[in-house]
mmCIF file of C-alpha atoms in Angstrom:
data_model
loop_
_atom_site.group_PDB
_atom_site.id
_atom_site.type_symbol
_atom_site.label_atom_id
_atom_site.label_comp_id
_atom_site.label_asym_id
_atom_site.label_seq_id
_atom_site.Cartn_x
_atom_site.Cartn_y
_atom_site.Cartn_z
ATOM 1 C CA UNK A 1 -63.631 -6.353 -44.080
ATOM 2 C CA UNK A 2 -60.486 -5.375 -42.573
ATOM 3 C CA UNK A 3 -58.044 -8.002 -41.419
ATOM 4 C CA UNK A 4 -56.584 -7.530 -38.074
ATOM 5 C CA UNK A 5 -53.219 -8.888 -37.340
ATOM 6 C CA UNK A 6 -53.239 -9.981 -33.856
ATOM 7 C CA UNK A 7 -49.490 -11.447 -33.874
ATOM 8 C CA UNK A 8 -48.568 -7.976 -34.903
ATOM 9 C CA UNK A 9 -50.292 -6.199 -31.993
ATOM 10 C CA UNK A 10 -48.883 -8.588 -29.335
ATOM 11 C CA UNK A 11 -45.566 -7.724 -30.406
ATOM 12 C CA UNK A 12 -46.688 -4.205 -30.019
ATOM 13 C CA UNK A 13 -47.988 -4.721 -26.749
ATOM 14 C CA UNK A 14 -44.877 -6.808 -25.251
ATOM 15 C CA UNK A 15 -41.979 -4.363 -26.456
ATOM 16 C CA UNK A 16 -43.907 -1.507 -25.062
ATOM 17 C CA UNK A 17 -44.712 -3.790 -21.534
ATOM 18 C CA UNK A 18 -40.999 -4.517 -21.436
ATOM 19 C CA UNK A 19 -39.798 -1.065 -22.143
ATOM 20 C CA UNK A 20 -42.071 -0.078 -19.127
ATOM 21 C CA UNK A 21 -40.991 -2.716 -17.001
ATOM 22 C CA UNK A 22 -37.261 -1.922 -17.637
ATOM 23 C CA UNK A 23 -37.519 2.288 -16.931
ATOM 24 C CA UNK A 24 -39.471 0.817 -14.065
ATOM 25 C CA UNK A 25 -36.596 -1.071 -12.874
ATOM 26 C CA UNK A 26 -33.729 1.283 -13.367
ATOM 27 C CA UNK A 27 -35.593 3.915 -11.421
ATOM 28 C CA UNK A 28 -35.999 1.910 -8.467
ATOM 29 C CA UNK A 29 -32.576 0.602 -8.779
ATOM 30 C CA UNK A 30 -31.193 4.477 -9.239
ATOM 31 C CA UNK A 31 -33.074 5.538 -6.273
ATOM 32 C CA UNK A 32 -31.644 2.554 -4.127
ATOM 33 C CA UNK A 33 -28.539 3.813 -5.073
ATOM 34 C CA UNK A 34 -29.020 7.200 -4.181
ATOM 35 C CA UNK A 35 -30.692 6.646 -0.813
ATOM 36 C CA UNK A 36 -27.557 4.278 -0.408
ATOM 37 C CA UNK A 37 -25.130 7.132 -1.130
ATOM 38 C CA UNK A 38 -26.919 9.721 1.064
ATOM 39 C CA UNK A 39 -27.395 7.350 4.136
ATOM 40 C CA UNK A 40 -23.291 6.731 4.282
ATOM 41 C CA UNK A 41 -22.145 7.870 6.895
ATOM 42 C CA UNK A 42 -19.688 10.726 6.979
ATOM 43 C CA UNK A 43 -16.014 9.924 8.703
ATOM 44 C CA UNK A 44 -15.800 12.147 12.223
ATOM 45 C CA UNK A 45 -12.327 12.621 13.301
ATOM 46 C CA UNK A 46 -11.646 12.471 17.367
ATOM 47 C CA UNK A 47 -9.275 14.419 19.411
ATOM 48 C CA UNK A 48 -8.402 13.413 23.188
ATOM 49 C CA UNK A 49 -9.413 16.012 25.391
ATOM 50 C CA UNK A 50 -8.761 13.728 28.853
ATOM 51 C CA UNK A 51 -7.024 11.004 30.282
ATOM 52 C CA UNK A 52 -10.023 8.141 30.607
ATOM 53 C CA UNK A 53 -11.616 5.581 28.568
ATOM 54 C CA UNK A 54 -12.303 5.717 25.202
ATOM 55 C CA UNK A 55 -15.976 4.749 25.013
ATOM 56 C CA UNK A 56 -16.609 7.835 27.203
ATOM 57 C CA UNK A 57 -17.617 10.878 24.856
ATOM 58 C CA UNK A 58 -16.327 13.700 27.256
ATOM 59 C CA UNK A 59 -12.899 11.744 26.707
ATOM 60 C CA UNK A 60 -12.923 13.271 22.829
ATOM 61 C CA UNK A 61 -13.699 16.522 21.174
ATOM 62 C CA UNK A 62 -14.853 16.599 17.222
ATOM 63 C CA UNK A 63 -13.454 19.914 17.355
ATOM 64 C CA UNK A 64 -9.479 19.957 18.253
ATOM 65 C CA UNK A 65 -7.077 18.469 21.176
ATOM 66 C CA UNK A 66 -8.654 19.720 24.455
ATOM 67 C CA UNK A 67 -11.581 21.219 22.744
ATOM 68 C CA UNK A 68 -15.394 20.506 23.365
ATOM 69 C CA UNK A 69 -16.876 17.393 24.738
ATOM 70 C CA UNK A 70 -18.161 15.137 21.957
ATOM 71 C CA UNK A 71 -21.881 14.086 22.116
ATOM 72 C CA UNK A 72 -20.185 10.164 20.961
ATOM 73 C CA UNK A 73 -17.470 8.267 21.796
ATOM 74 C CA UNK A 74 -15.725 7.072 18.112
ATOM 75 C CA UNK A 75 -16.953 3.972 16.398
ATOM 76 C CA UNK A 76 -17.238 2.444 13.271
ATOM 77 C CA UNK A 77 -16.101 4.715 10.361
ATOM 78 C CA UNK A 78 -14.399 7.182 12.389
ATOM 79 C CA UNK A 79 -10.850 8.694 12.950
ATOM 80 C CA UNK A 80 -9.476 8.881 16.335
ATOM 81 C CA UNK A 81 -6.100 10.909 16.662
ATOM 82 C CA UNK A 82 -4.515 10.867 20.646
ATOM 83 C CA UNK A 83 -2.293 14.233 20.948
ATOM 84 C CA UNK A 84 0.562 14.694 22.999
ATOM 85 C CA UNK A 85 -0.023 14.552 27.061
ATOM 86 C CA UNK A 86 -3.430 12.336 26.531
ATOM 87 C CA UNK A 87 -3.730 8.550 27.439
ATOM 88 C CA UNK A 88 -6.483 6.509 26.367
ATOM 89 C CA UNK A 89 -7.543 3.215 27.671
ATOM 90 C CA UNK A 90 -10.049 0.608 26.226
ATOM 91 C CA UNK A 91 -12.599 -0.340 29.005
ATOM 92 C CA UNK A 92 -14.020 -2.581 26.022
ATOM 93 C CA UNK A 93 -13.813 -3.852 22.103
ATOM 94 C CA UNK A 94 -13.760 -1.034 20.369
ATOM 95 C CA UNK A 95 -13.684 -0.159 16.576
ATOM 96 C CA UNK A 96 -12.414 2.718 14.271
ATOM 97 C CA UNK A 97 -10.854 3.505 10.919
ATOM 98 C CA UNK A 98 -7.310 5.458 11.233
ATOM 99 C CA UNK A 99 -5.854 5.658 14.650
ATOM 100 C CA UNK A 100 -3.429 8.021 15.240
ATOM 101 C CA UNK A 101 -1.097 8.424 18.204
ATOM 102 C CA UNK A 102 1.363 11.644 18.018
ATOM 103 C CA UNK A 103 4.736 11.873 20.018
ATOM 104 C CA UNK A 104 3.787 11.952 24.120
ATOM 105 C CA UNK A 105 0.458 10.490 23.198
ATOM 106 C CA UNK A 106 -0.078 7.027 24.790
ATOM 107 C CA UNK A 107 -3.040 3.937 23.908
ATOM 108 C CA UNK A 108 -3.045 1.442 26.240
ATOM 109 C CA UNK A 109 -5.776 -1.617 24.683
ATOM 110 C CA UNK A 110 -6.435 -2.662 28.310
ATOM 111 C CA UNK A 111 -6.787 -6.237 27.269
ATOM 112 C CA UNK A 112 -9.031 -5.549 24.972
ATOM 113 C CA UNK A 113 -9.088 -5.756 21.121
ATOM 114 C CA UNK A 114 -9.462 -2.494 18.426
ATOM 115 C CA UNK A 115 -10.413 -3.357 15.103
ATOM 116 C CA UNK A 116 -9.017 -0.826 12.646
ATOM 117 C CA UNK A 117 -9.953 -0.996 9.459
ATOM 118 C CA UNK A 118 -7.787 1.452 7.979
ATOM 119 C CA UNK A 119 -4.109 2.577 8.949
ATOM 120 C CA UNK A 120 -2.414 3.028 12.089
ATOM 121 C CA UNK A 121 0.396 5.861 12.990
ATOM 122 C CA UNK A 122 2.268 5.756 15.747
ATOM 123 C CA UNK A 123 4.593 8.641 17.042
ATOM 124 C CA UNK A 124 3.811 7.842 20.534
ATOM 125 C CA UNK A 125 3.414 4.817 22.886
ATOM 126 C CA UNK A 126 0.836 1.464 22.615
ATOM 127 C CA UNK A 127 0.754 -0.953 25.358
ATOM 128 C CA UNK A 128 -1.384 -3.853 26.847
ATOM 129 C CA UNK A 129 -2.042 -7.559 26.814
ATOM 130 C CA UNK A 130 -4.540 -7.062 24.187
ATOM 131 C CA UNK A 131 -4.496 -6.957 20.670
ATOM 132 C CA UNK A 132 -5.346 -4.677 17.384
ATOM 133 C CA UNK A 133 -6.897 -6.406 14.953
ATOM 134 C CA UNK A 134 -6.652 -5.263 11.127
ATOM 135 C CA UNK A 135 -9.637 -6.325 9.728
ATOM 136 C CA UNK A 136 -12.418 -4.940 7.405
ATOM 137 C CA UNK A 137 -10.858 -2.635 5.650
ATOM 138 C CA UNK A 138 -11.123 -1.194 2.335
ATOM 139 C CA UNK A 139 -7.569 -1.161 0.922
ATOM 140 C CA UNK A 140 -3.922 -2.273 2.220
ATOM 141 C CA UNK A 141 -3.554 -1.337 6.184
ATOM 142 C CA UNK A 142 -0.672 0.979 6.562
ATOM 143 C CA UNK A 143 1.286 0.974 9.935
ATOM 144 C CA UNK A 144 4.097 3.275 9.908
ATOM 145 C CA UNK A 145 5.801 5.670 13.076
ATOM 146 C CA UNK A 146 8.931 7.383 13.287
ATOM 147 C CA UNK A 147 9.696 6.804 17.042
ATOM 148 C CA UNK A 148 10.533 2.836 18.946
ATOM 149 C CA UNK A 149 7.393 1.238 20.379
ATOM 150 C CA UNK A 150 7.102 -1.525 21.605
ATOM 151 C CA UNK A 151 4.900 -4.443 22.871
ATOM 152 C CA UNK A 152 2.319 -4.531 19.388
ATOM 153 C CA UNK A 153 -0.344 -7.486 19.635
ATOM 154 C CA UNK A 154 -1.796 -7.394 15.977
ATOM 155 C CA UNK A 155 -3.830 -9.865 14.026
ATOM 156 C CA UNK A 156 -3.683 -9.918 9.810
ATOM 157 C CA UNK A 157 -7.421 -11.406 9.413
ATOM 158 C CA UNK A 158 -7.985 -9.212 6.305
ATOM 159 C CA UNK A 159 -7.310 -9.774 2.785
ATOM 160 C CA UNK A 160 -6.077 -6.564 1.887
ATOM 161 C CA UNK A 161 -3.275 -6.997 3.693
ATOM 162 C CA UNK A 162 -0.985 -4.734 5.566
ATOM 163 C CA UNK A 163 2.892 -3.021 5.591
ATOM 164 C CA UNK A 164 5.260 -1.778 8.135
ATOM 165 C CA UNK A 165 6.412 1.275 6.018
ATOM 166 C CA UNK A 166 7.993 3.188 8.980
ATOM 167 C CA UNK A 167 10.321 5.926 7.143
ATOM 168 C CA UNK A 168 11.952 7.750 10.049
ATOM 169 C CA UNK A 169 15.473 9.423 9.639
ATOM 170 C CA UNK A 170 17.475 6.597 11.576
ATOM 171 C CA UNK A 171 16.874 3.122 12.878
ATOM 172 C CA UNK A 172 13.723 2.612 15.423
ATOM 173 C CA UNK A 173 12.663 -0.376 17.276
ATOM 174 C CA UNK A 174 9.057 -1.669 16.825
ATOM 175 C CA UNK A 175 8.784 -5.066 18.940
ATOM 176 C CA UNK A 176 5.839 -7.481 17.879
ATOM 177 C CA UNK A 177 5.083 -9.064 21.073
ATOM 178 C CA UNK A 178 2.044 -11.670 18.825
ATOM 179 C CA UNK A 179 1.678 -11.613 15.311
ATOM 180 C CA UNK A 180 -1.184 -13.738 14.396
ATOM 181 C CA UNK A 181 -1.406 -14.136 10.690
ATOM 182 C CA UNK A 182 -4.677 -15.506 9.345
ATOM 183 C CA UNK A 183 -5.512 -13.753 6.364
ATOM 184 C CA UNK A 184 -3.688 -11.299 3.799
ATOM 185 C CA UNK A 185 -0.212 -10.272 2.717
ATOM 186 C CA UNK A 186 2.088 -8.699 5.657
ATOM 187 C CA UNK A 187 4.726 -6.938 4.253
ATOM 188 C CA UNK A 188 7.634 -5.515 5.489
ATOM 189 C CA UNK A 189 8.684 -2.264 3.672
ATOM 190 C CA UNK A 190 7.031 -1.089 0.548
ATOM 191 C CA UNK A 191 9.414 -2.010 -2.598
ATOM 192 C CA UNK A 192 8.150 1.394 -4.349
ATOM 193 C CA UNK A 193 9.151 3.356 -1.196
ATOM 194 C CA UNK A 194 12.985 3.218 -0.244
ATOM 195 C CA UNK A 195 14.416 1.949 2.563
ATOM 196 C CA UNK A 196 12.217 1.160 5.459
ATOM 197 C CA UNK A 197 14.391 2.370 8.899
ATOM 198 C CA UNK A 198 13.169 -0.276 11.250
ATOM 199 C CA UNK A 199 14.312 -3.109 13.175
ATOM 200 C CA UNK A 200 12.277 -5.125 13.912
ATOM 201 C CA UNK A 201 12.110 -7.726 16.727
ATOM 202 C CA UNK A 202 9.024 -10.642 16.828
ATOM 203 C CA UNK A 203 8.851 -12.123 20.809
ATOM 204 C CA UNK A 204 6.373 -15.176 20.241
ATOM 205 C CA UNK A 205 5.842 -17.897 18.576
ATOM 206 C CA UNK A 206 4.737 -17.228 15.213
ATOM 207 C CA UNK A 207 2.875 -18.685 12.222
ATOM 208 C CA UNK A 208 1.709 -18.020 8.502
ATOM 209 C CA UNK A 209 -1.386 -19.585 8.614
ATOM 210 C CA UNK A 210 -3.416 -20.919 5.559
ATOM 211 C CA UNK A 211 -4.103 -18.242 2.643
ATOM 212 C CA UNK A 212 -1.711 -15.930 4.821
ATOM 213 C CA UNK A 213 1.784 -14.439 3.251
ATOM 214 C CA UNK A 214 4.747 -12.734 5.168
ATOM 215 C CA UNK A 215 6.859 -11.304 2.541
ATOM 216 C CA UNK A 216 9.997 -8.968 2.951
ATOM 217 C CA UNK A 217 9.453 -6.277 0.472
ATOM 218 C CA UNK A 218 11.797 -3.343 0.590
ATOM 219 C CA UNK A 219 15.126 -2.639 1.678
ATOM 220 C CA UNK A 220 15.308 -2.655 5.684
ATOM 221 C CA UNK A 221 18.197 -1.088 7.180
ATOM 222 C CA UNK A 222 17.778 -3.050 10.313
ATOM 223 C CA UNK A 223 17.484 -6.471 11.418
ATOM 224 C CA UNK A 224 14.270 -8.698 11.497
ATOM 225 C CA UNK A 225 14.748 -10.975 14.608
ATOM 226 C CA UNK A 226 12.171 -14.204 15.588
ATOM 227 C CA UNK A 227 12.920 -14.447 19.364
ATOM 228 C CA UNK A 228 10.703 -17.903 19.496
ATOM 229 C CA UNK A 229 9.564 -21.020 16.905
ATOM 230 C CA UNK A 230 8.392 -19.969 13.105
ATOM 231 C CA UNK A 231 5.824 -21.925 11.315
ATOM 232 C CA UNK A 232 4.476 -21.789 7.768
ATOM 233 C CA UNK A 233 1.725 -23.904 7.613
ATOM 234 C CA UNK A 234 0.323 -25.672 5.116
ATOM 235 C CA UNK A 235 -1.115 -23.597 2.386
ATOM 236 C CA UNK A 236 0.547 -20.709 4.139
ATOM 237 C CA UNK A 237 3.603 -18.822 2.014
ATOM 238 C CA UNK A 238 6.935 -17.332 2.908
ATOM 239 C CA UNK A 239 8.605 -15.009 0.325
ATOM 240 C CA UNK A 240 10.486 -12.101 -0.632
ATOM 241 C CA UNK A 241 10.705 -9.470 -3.327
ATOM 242 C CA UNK A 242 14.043 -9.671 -6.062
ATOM 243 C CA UNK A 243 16.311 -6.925 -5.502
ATOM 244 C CA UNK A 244 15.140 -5.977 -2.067
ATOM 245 C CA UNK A 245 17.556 -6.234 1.039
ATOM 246 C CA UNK A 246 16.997 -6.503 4.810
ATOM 247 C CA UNK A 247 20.381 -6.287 6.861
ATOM 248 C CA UNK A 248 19.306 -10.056 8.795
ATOM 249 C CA UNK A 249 17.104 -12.003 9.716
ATOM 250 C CA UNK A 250 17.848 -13.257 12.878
ATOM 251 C CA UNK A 251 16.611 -17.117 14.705
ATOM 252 C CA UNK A 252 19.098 -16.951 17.925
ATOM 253 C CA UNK A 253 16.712 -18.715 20.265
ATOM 254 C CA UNK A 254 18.208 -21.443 21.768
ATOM 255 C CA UNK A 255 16.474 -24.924 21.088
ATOM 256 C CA UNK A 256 13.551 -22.939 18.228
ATOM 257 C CA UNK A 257 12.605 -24.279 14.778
ATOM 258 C CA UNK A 258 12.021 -23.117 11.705
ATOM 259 C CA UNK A 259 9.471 -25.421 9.964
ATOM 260 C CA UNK A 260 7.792 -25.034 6.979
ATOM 261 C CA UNK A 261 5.200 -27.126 6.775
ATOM 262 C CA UNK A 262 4.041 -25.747 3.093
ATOM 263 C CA UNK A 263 5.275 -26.369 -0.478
ATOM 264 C CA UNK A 264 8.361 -25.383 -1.671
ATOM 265 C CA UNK A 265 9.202 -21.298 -0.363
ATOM 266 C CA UNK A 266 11.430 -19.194 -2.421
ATOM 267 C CA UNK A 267 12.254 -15.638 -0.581
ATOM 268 C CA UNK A 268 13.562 -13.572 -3.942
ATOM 269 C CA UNK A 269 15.048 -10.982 -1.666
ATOM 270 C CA UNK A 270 19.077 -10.507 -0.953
ATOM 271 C CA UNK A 271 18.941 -11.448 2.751
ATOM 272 C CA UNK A 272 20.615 -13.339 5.018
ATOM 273 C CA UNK A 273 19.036 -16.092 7.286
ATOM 274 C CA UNK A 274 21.199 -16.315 10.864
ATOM 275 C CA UNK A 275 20.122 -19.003 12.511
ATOM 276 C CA UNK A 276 21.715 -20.231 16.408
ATOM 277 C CA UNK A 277 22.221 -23.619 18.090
ATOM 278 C CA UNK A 278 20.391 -26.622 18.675
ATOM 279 C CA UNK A 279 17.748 -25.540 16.576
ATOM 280 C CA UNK A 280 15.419 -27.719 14.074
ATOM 281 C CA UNK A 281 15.485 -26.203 10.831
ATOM 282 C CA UNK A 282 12.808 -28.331 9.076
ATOM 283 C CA UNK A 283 12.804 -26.945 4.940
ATOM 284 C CA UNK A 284 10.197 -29.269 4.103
ATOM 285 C CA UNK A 285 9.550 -29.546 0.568
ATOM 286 C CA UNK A 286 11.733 -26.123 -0.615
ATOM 287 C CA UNK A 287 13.289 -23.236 1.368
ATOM 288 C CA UNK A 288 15.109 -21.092 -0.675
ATOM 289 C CA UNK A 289 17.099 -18.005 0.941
ATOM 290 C CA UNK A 290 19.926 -15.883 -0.673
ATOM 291 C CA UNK A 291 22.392 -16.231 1.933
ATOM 292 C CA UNK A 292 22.987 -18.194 4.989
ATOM 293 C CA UNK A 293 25.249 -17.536 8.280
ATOM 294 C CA UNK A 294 25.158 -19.346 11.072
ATOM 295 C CA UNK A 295 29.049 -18.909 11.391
ATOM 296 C CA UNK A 296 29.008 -17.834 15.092
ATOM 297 C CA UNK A 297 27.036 -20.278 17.262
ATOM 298 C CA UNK A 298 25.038 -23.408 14.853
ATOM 299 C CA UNK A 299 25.981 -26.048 17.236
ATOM 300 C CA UNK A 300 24.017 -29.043 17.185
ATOM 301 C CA UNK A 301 21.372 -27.456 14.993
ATOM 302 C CA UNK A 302 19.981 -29.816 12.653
ATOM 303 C CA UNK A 303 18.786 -28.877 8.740
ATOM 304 C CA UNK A 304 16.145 -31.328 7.523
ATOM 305 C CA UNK A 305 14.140 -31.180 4.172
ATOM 306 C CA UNK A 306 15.421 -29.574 1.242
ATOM 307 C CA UNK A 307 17.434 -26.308 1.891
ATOM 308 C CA UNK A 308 18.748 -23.978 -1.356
ATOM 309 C CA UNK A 309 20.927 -21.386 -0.305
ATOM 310 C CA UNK A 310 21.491 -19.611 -3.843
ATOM 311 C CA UNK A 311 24.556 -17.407 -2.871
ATOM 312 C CA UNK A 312 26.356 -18.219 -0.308
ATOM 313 C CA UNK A 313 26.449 -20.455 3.156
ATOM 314 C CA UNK A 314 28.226 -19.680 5.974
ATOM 315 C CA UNK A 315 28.328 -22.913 8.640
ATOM 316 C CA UNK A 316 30.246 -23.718 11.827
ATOM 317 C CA UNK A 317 29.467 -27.029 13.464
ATOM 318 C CA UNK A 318 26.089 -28.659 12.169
ATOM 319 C CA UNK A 319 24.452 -31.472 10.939
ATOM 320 C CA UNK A 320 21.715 -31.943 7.544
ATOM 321 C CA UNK A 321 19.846 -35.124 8.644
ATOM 322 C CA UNK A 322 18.809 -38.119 6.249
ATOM 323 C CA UNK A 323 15.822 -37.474 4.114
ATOM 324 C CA UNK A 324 16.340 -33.698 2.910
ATOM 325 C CA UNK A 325 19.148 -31.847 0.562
ATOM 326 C CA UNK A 326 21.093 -29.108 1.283
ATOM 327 C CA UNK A 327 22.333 -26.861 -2.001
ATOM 328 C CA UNK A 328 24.935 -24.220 -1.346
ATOM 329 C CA UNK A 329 26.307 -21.906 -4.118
ATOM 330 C CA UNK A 330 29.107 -21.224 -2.284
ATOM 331 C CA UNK A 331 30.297 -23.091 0.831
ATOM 332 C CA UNK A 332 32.812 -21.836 3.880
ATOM 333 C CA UNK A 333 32.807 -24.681 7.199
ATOM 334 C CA UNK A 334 33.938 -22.998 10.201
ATOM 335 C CA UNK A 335 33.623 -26.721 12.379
ATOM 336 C CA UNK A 336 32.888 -30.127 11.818
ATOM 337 C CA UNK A 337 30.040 -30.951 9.297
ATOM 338 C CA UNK A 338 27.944 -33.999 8.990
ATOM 339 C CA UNK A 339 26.019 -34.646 5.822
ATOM 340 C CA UNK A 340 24.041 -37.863 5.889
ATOM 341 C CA UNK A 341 21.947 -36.690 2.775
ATOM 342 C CA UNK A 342 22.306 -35.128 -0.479
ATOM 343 C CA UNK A 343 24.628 -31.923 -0.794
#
């Protein structure tokens, strides 16, 4: 009688079940990849073809400036490009991926908000009391133009991050009327990209929130001024790339603070900090800057927390309260100085 070995033929039986079970498997996984890749959707790029709203399709063309009417108005995915001579208006939230505005075109956001989820290039003219909100996106947002605008509204809620890279062939004007930073790295200038030809001017109030970064990254030819009170909250971060140079950064509001609420900030860049009179200049537990000048008009301005200044400091009348440190490399009074801490 033949002996049958049944452990043998269960191992048979389960290698050749699991081999099944596996090709079964990756075939259902390959074709759920494959009906994934076919059902993306394919990017449409809009051209203006009239002055209305933009979720009206006979306001774009899929075919060129002034070309025929679109069956859709652009949404999710898409590139919209406004051409010279067209204005478009938000009647709602809208969404898109690039937007695009050449010289004479104008995009006014109607008080409404435009997500973008890729970059924005403006040659032409934004306006409204609403915002653009970089969010979703796949990579870094890029917001360059070579022309001065004015009156941006944008929110940072993305971790990618964005950077004001304009590169025009002399200094332009780009006015942030609201920055509202909740997420990601904004950067100004790109430190593998030269010298970013920009000044730029913030109007509001404005505030790193948590697990948010402003950092000065290039070399700006013009000045960065804050018109109102700067915050960096707590868990939010301040900084700077080594090497890199803007001209200023300028504070001159009369009666704002600077107030970092955060740990110790260290801006690595070669700028200087002006700041103006009868401010509050709150370093909290570290703010360390290059340079500081407040040689024209620091009257009554008061420095509390720890302040490093690791070149040189510039001071006409001013006061650094009890409880915080001031360290200056190099030291010129232009007034009377009160020091009630360490310095």
């Amino acid at each position: 009688m033949k002996k049958c070995n049944l452990t043998t033929h269960f191992t048979i039986y389960r290698e050749i079940s699991l081999t099944r079970l596996y090709q079964c498997v990756l075939f259902f996984s390959l074709l759920l990849i494959g009906t994934q890749i076919i059902a993306a959707p394919t990017p449409v790029t809009y051209y203006s073809r009239a002055n209305t709203s933009w979720g009206i399709a006979s306001t774009w063309s899929t075919v060129s400036y002034g070309g025929a009417a679109a069956s859709n108005a652009p949404s999710n995915g898409d590139i919209v490009k406004i051409g010279n001579g067209y204005s478009i208006t938000l009647g709602a939230n809208q969404i898109c991926t690039n937007l695009i505005i050449d010289a004479g075109g104008t995009f006014a956001d109607g008080g409404y908000t435009l997500i973008v989820k890729g970059n924005i290039t403006n040659n032409g003219t934004y306006s409204g009391t609403g915002k653009i909100s970089l969010a979703n996106g796949s990579a870094e947002h890029q917001i360059s133009s070579t022309n001065d605008n004015s009156n941006y509204t944008f929110e940072l809620n993305d971790t990618w991050g964005a950077v004001i890279t304009n590169q025009a062939s002399s200094i332009k004007t780009t006015t942030i009327t609201n920055l509202v930073l909740t997420a990601g790295i904004f950067r100004i200038g790109d430190f593998n990209n030269g010298t970013v030809y920009n000044k730029l001017t913030f109007t509001n109030a404005f505030t790193v929130s948590k697990g948010a970064t402003f950092k000065l990254d290039g070399n700006c030819s013009g000045d960065i001024t804050f018109s109102d009170n700067v915050t960096i909250a707590s868990g939010g971060t301040w900084t700077g790339t080594a090497g890199k140079t803007c001209s200023s950064l300028k504070f001159p509001g009369y009666t704002k603070s600077f107030t970092n609420n955060s740990t110790a900030q260290i801006d690595n860049s070669n700028s200087t900090y002006i700041f103006g009179k009868s401010q509050t200049l709150v370093g909290g537990s570290g703010m360390s800057v290059y340079n500081i000048d407040c040689s024209s008009d620091f009257y009554y301005t008061q420095m509390t927390g720890t302040w490093i200044c690791r070149n040189n400091g510039t001071f006409c009348q001013g006061q650094q309260t009890s409880g915080g440190d001031l360290y200056v490399n190099g030291f010129t009074p232009g007034g009377s100085w009160w020091c009630t801490s360490a310095f």
